[in-house]
Amino acid sequence: MLSIKNLKAEIEGKKILNGLNLEVKAGEVHAIMGPNGAGKSTLSAVLAGRADYEVTEGTVDFDGKDLLELSPEDRAREGVFLAFQYPIEIPGVSNTNFLKTAINEKRKYQGLEPMEATDFLKMMREKMELVEMDKSLTSRSLNEGFSGGEKKRNEIFQMAMLEPKLGILDETDSGLDIDALRLVSEGVNKLRNKERSFIVITHYQRLLDYIVPDFVHVLYKGRIVKSGDASLAKELEEKGYDWIKQEVEANS
Amino acid sequence: MFRISLFEFRIYREIMLVENIKAEFNLYKNQAEKSDFFLKREQAFAEFEKVGFPTTKNEEWKYTNLKNITNQSFQSTCESTIETELMLSHAFLKDLTANKLVFVNGTFRSELSTIIETNESIVISTLAKAKTAHSELFNKHFGKYAPIEGQGLNAMNTALLSDGAFVYVPNKKTVTNPVIIVNIADSTDVNVLCQPRNLIIVEKSASLTLVETFYAVGNNPSFTNAVNEVYANENAHIEHYKIQNQEGESYHNNFTQIFQEANTNINHVTLTLSGALVRNNLHFFMNGQNCNSLLYGLYMPHGNELVDNHTRVDHAFPNCHSDELYKGIMMDKSVAVFNGKIMVHLDAQKTNAYQRNQNILLSNEATVNTKPQLEIFADDVKCTHGATIGQLDEEPMFYLRSRGIPGDVARKMLLNAFADDIAERIKIPELVELLEQEIEKKI
Ligand SMILES: Nc1ncnc2c1ncn2[C@@H]1O[C@H](COP(=O)(O)OP(=O)(O)O)[C@@H](O)[C@H]1O
Ligand SMILES: [Mg+2]
């Protein structure tokens, strides 16, 4: 589904991704861990198409398409969804109107008619339950005045509504208390299926107790330096990142 | 209309409109009976002769050059020949249940107007009629609020006003439906000058919703020079909306003085959708305690249009509140001027006054000149002001696009959101809807 080869990216002349490789197959959940500043958010931003980052080398293939050639909106409509680490507030744009527009733009792209209003509302209701979103939040402006936890839940709610092929979760767990963490994780788990893949970026192992990954990768200095199964996350939790850093320095 | 050779035209170019005005006043002077009203106009004319039109040397007119207006000839009492249906097809809010007063080239058109208010103590009429039918009220209020000293354009309006609305709401009465004043400038045949003059009196604990709309039809230039005097007696509540949508070579100057007695509540929104040059002078004077004055505006000029909003709020008594927010969406080579003056007088303790001006530039060639002016003579006050000029933010843009919303749609959503701060101050749903459509059309 997603094949990243030798990806290099920089911002303002600063090299951040230094030849990153990653293969994600349909239905798999990949966790990406790594110390602060390793380039995790950069990877997610480059995949979503943020213009600030310049890709200097490498390829990203998404279901046979050259992802890097697509505009951010086309990437989304092809099925990439990024749950932001810091979702922003957009006053004056209502949550509901925003989602309706997003869904219908995706349908238009797929050559489908806009969704019936009643179907849309029904879908909203169902997906809201998934993350126990408060109904009053949907009538408000996008994320405006939402608590940190509400914003993160809204990201997952949007993901549920847009039904992507690939969900990228950038530190969705940060700033969540244990109840919200469980809620968000359960929401994600319900969205897991044979076709849909996830890249779960996290700093802590905690989230991976709930969303159990098929693979765990360690991102350090813009490259994936170690990969393993779910047990790697546990090892990192116990030992921290220093031993990985030492391994990398020793090999270089 | 003058007929002059091309040679003479060159010579007189600089003084065209002034000459028109002088000739017109002389014509009027010879016919008029020598009433108090006449004396007022004569006085105004003398003032106009003395000060003339403002030039860019005047600090208040630094960025707004009237030479395209004053260099031309305009005719003020001209008939409109186009079909009324065609004319009204341009008008907004056609289907709104309202009291409608329609003025075409400054002349009242009763066949196009409708008054549905049934309470007979409420007067919704014209200034020309009120001058005799309600002479006491007329004499008490006319010319009392809009100053003419040093104000050439106000003086010109007073000297040669065409007609306008007269609304009187007695104590404790509420006008059930809005009063809409429709002003149409029809320049199909000639350059037309319209000088509407409205006098609005809302007595104690009375309330009124007032809508002014401005349109232009025809390909010749038009110049609208309007003066509004609004008097709000104690506890009165007024919703006041002004919609300017004069396309083509339309020039517009507007002076609105709102005079507030104690405990009055005024919500004012100016929407400037189109006009070659639009200058709004909006003045509030709080003449008692616990007044609430809300001033909101949205402008979205395109092409070479210029929109200039000069506002002034006089906090003359303690414990009053004013809130002002003007927003601009700037396209093409358009120019906007914002100058918001807040005067907090010596005795006006516990004043709360807020002012913001925010602009989005959708083009590199658009210009905004913004200047807040706070003059505070009291010491126990809360006043803030701020102005921003910038492009549409990248962050929200990316957020929307990352959800599959294409750039142009996302841009519209964000501009609508930007305008929403103003739209939500409008309490007529049909007008909000209309604004949304206009934004859709313009952007
Ligand atoms: N907009 C930016 N401008 C300059 N440097 C940036 C920018 N964004 C990220 N960086 C730098 O890139 C590196 C990786 O950042 P990031 O991808 O956010 O790491 P992570 O998400 O793994 O904590 C950091 O050193 C960070 O300071
Ligand atoms: Mg990060």
Short mmCIF file of N, CA, C and O and ligand atoms in Angstrom, two decimals, chain A residues 11-12 14-16 34-43 52-53 85 170-171 201 203 219, ligand 1:
data_model
loop_
_atom_site.label_atom_id
_atom_site.label_comp_id
_atom_site.label_asym_id
_atom_site.label_seq_id
_atom_site.Cartn_x
_atom_site.Cartn_y
_atom_site.Cartn_z
N ILE A 11 14.05 21.31 5.69
CA ILE A 11 13.30 22.56 5.82
C ILE A 11 14.29 23.68 6.10
O ILE A 11 15.19 23.52 6.93
N GLU A 12 14.12 24.77 5.38
CA GLU A 12 15.03 25.91 5.50
C GLU A 12 16.49 25.46 5.48
O GLU A 12 17.31 25.88 6.31
N LYS A 14 17.74 22.77 6.44
CA LYS A 14 18.10 21.85 7.51
C LYS A 14 17.61 20.45 7.15
O LYS A 14 16.42 20.24 6.93
N LYS A 15 18.55 19.50 7.06
CA LYS A 15 18.19 18.13 6.67
C LYS A 15 17.52 17.42 7.83
O LYS A 15 18.08 17.33 8.92
N ILE A 16 16.32 16.91 7.61
CA ILE A 16 15.60 16.27 8.70
C ILE A 16 15.35 14.78 8.44
O ILE A 16 15.59 13.95 9.30
N GLY A 34 10.51 7.13 18.71
CA GLY A 34 11.80 7.80 18.58
C GLY A 34 11.85 9.03 19.45
O GLY A 34 10.81 9.56 19.84
N PRO A 35 13.06 9.45 19.77
CA PRO A 35 13.20 10.61 20.66
C PRO A 35 12.66 11.89 20.02
O PRO A 35 12.47 11.94 18.81
N ASN A 36 12.45 12.89 20.85
CA ASN A 36 12.00 14.19 20.34
C ASN A 36 12.98 14.72 19.31
O ASN A 36 14.19 14.60 19.47
N GLY A 37 12.45 15.28 18.26
CA GLY A 37 13.30 15.89 17.24
C GLY A 37 13.85 14.90 16.24
O GLY A 37 14.65 15.25 15.38
N ALA A 38 13.41 13.64 16.31
CA ALA A 38 13.94 12.61 15.42
C ALA A 38 13.45 12.81 13.99
O ALA A 38 14.10 12.36 13.03
N GLY A 39 12.29 13.45 13.84
CA GLY A 39 11.74 13.65 12.50
C GLY A 39 10.40 12.97 12.29
O GLY A 39 9.93 12.84 11.15
N LYS A 40 9.77 12.56 13.36
CA LYS A 40 8.49 11.83 13.25
C LYS A 40 7.39 12.70 12.64
O LYS A 40 6.70 12.29 11.71
N SER A 41 7.24 13.91 13.21
CA SER A 41 6.21 14.80 12.67
C SER A 41 6.54 15.24 11.25
O SER A 41 5.66 15.41 10.42
N THR A 42 7.84 15.36 10.99
CA THR A 42 8.26 15.73 9.64
C THR A 42 7.82 14.66 8.64
O THR A 42 7.28 14.98 7.58
N LEU A 43 8.02 13.41 9.02
CA LEU A 43 7.60 12.31 8.13
C LEU A 43 6.10 12.41 7.85
O LEU A 43 5.66 12.32 6.70
N ASP A 52 5.96 23.33 3.26
CA ASP A 52 7.18 23.89 3.87
C ASP A 52 8.38 22.97 3.70
O ASP A 52 9.52 23.41 3.71
N TYR A 53 8.11 21.67 3.61
CA TYR A 53 9.21 20.71 3.55
C TYR A 53 9.60 20.42 2.11
O TYR A 53 8.74 20.23 1.26
N GLN A 85 -0.59 16.23 15.34
CA GLN A 85 -0.11 16.30 16.72
C GLN A 85 -0.71 17.51 17.43
O GLN A 85 -1.11 17.43 18.57
N ASP A 170 -0.25 11.17 14.57
CA ASP A 170 0.96 11.79 15.09
C ASP A 170 0.78 12.14 16.56
O ASP A 170 0.13 13.13 16.89
N GLU A 171 1.36 11.33 17.42
CA GLU A 171 1.28 11.54 18.88
C GLU A 171 -0.13 11.87 19.33
O GLU A 171 -0.34 12.82 20.09
N ILE A 201 2.38 7.10 15.33
CA ILE A 201 3.59 7.74 15.83
C ILE A 201 3.41 8.04 17.31
O ILE A 201 2.40 8.63 17.70
N HIS A 203 5.59 8.65 21.25
CA HIS A 203 6.81 8.84 22.01
C HIS A 203 6.87 7.80 23.12
O HIS A 203 7.92 7.41 23.58
N LEU A 219 12.71 5.62 14.87
CA LEU A 219 13.19 6.69 14.00
C LEU A 219 14.19 7.53 14.78
O LEU A 219 13.91 7.97 15.88
N1 LIG C 1 9.34 24.45 10.57
C1 LIG C 1 10.57 24.07 10.99
N2 LIG C 1 11.61 24.89 10.84
C2 LIG C 1 12.83 24.52 11.26
N3 LIG C 1 13.10 23.35 11.85
C3 LIG C 1 12.09 22.48 12.02
C4 LIG C 1 10.77 22.80 11.60
N4 LIG C 1 9.98 21.75 11.90
C5 LIG C 1 10.76 20.83 12.48
N5 LIG C 1 12.03 21.27 12.56
C6 LIG C 1 13.16 20.55 13.14
O1 LIG C 1 13.21 19.28 12.57
C7 LIG C 1 13.57 18.30 13.53
C8 LIG C 1 12.51 17.21 13.57
O2 LIG C 1 11.29 17.73 14.07
P1 LIG C 1 9.99 16.84 14.20
O3 LIG C 1 9.74 16.18 12.91
O4 LIG C 1 8.91 17.71 14.72
O5 LIG C 1 10.43 15.77 15.28
P2 LIG C 1 9.55 14.82 16.20
O6 LIG C 1 8.15 14.86 15.74
O7 LIG C 1 10.19 13.50 16.00
O8 LIG C 1 9.71 15.29 17.59
C9 LIG C 1 13.72 19.03 14.84
O9 LIG C 1 15.09 19.28 15.05
C10 LIG C 1 12.97 20.31 14.62
O10 LIG C 1 13.50 21.35 15.39
#
